[in-house]
Amino acid sequence: MEIKKFEVLPRHIGFIMDGNGRWAKNQGLKRGEGHIAGAKVFKKIGEYCADLGIECVTFYAFSTENWSRPQEEVNGLMDLFIEYLIDGDARLEENKERQMKLKFIGEREGLPEELLELIEKAENETKDYNKITVNIALNYGGRAEIVHAANTLVEKGLPITEENLSRAMYTADMPDPDLIIRTGGDFRISNFLLWQSAYSEFVITDTLW
Ligand code: FPP
């Protein structure tokens, strides 16, 4: 892909990857195939952001509400996350080249054991890469994150202030998103980065992810 040059870039972009189901339906395919195509787009956009020089991107891959989807669709998505990470050495080589640090934000509890192990491995092996941080929001909910952060402060006996809460979020060491892009045409936040998006600009596009 051609890399454009911009004078000013957002430091952090959040992506709500919506419209996979509709895309699949339009092609006469099953919803799961929409997610398979979506995973390819996720990879391409992450690499494009890295090449542009964006510091941080967050992709909304699976919300706490997504567990209520049909079991076949949930399993298909978990398999996609596993497949992406299991690509092992090839993936790590690509990440190294782009200095792409992988981070998973969200509740770990409830994720399949195999996925958990791969997540820890990927985070560990990319932790010192320093060009772009790619956050994958998995089993993530913005309200749950705020509650989690508040509980962390209570446990540590720290006062509940904006600064302390920001530091207790999954994104503690990252800038807040300057820009949130949602595909699929719906004007809503869907429990994504609720705390961090206080000052974000939003772009909603009808294009399906
Ligand atoms: C919403 O579209 C999309 C999801 C619930 C899944 C997003 C996940 C991916 C694109 C895969 C990412 C892959 C990796 C490896 C991180 P929808 O199905 O709700 O679309 P619809 O509104 O058209 O039904």
mmCIF file of N, CA and C and ligand atoms in Angstrom, residues 17-23 31 35 38-39 42 60-61 66 69 73 77 80-81 84 136 209, ligand 1:
data_model
loop_
_atom_site.group_PDB
_atom_site.id
_atom_site.type_symbol
_atom_site.label_atom_id
_atom_site.label_comp_id
_atom_site.label_asym_id
_atom_site.label_seq_id
_atom_site.Cartn_x
_atom_site.Cartn_y
_atom_site.Cartn_z
ATOM 1 N N MET A 17 -14.407 -2.193 14.546
ATOM 2 C CA MET A 17 -14.425 -2.940 13.270
ATOM 3 C C MET A 17 -15.814 -3.535 13.067
ATOM 4 N N ASP A 18 -16.732 -2.765 12.528
ATOM 5 C CA ASP A 18 -18.113 -3.252 12.424
ATOM 6 C C ASP A 18 -18.499 -3.518 10.968
ATOM 7 N N GLY A 19 -19.404 -4.450 10.791
ATOM 8 C CA GLY A 19 -19.978 -4.689 9.468
ATOM 9 C C GLY A 19 -19.536 -5.989 8.807
ATOM 10 N N ASN A 20 -18.846 -6.833 9.567
ATOM 11 C CA ASN A 20 -18.383 -8.102 8.972
ATOM 12 C C ASN A 20 -19.551 -8.996 8.552
ATOM 13 N N GLY A 21 -20.579 -9.020 9.424
ATOM 14 C CA GLY A 21 -21.742 -9.868 9.146
ATOM 15 C C GLY A 21 -22.455 -9.403 7.881
ATOM 16 N N ARG A 22 -22.657 -8.077 7.766
ATOM 17 C CA ARG A 22 -23.349 -7.534 6.589
ATOM 18 C C ARG A 22 -22.531 -7.750 5.324
ATOM 19 N N TRP A 23 -21.218 -7.599 5.447
ATOM 20 C CA TRP A 23 -20.348 -7.811 4.281
ATOM 21 C C TRP A 23 -20.500 -9.250 3.789
ATOM 22 N N ARG A 31 -21.593 -15.531 8.232
ATOM 23 C CA ARG A 31 -21.034 -14.440 9.058
ATOM 24 C C ARG A 31 -19.561 -14.682 9.387
ATOM 25 N N HIS A 35 -15.838 -12.448 9.341
ATOM 26 C CA HIS A 35 -14.798 -12.231 10.357
ATOM 27 C C HIS A 35 -13.422 -12.653 9.826
ATOM 28 N N GLY A 38 -12.350 -9.977 7.827
ATOM 29 C CA GLY A 38 -12.082 -8.854 8.738
ATOM 30 C C GLY A 38 -10.716 -8.976 9.403
ATOM 31 N N ALA A 39 -10.325 -10.208 9.700
ATOM 32 C CA ALA A 39 -9.023 -10.411 10.348
ATOM 33 C C ALA A 39 -7.891 -10.002 9.394
ATOM 34 N N PHE A 42 -7.784 -6.275 9.514
ATOM 35 C CA PHE A 42 -7.158 -5.862 10.782
ATOM 36 C C PHE A 42 -5.632 -5.846 10.644
ATOM 37 N N TYR A 60 -11.091 -2.987 18.349
ATOM 38 C CA TYR A 60 -12.138 -3.615 19.176
ATOM 39 C C TYR A 60 -12.473 -4.961 18.528
ATOM 40 N N ALA A 61 -11.903 -6.022 19.061
ATOM 41 C CA ALA A 61 -12.031 -7.326 18.408
ATOM 42 C C ALA A 61 -13.156 -8.181 18.990
ATOM 43 N N ASN A 66 -20.203 -9.689 23.246
ATOM 44 C CA ASN A 66 -20.149 -10.603 22.092
ATOM 45 C C ASN A 66 -20.300 -12.085 22.469
ATOM 46 N N ARG A 69 -23.421 -13.968 21.255
ATOM 47 C CA ARG A 69 -23.636 -14.363 19.849
ATOM 48 C C ARG A 69 -23.704 -15.889 19.755
ATOM 49 N N GLU A 73 -20.358 -18.788 16.087
ATOM 50 C CA GLU A 73 -19.681 -17.526 15.720
ATOM 51 C C GLU A 73 -18.597 -17.182 16.746
ATOM 52 N N LEU A 77 -14.556 -16.894 16.097
ATOM 53 C CA LEU A 77 -13.743 -15.708 16.411
ATOM 54 C C LEU A 77 -12.540 -16.090 17.276
ATOM 55 N N LEU A 80 -9.974 -17.557 15.218
ATOM 56 C CA LEU A 80 -9.268 -16.541 14.418
ATOM 57 C C LEU A 80 -8.160 -15.863 15.229
ATOM 58 N N PHE A 81 -8.471 -15.558 16.511
ATOM 59 C CA PHE A 81 -7.459 -14.911 17.360
ATOM 60 C C PHE A 81 -6.290 -15.877 17.566
ATOM 61 N N TYR A 84 -4.212 -16.162 14.402
ATOM 62 C CA TYR A 84 -3.373 -14.977 14.189
ATOM 63 C C TYR A 84 -2.107 -15.074 15.034
ATOM 64 N N ILE A 136 -5.179 -5.050 21.197
ATOM 65 C CA ILE A 136 -6.337 -5.802 20.720
ATOM 66 C C ILE A 136 -7.298 -5.917 21.905
ATOM 67 N N TRP A 209 -16.316 -3.061 7.553
ATOM 68 C CA TRP A 209 -14.906 -3.381 7.866
ATOM 69 C C TRP A 209 -14.352 -4.407 6.894
HETATM 70 C C1 FPP B 1 -18.490 -6.673 14.349
HETATM 71 O O1 FPP B 1 -19.120 -6.923 13.090
HETATM 72 C C2 FPP B 1 -17.222 -7.374 14.413
HETATM 73 C C3 FPP B 1 -16.869 -8.283 15.352
HETATM 74 C C4 FPP B 1 -17.762 -8.653 16.479
HETATM 75 C C5 FPP B 1 -15.584 -8.991 15.299
HETATM 76 C C6 FPP B 1 -14.400 -8.161 14.904
HETATM 77 C C7 FPP B 1 -13.229 -9.050 14.774
HETATM 78 C C8 FPP B 1 -12.409 -9.109 13.705
HETATM 79 C C9 FPP B 1 -12.528 -8.222 12.520
HETATM 80 C C10 FPP B 1 -11.268 -10.088 13.697
HETATM 81 C C11 FPP B 1 -10.029 -9.425 14.229
HETATM 82 C C12 FPP B 1 -8.922 -10.401 14.202
HETATM 83 C C13 FPP B 1 -7.871 -10.414 15.032
HETATM 84 C C14 FPP B 1 -6.854 -11.438 14.829
HETATM 85 C C15 FPP B 1 -7.689 -9.460 16.148
HETATM 86 P P1 FPP B 1 -20.552 -7.601 13.021
HETATM 87 O O2 FPP B 1 -20.374 -9.045 12.808
HETATM 88 O O3 FPP B 1 -21.350 -7.209 14.230
HETATM 89 O O4 FPP B 1 -21.138 -6.940 11.742
HETATM 90 P P2 FPP B 1 -22.676 -6.664 11.414
HETATM 91 O O5 FPP B 1 -23.039 -5.439 12.193
HETATM 92 O O6 FPP B 1 -22.660 -6.415 9.945
HETATM 93 O O7 FPP B 1 -23.453 -7.887 11.801
#
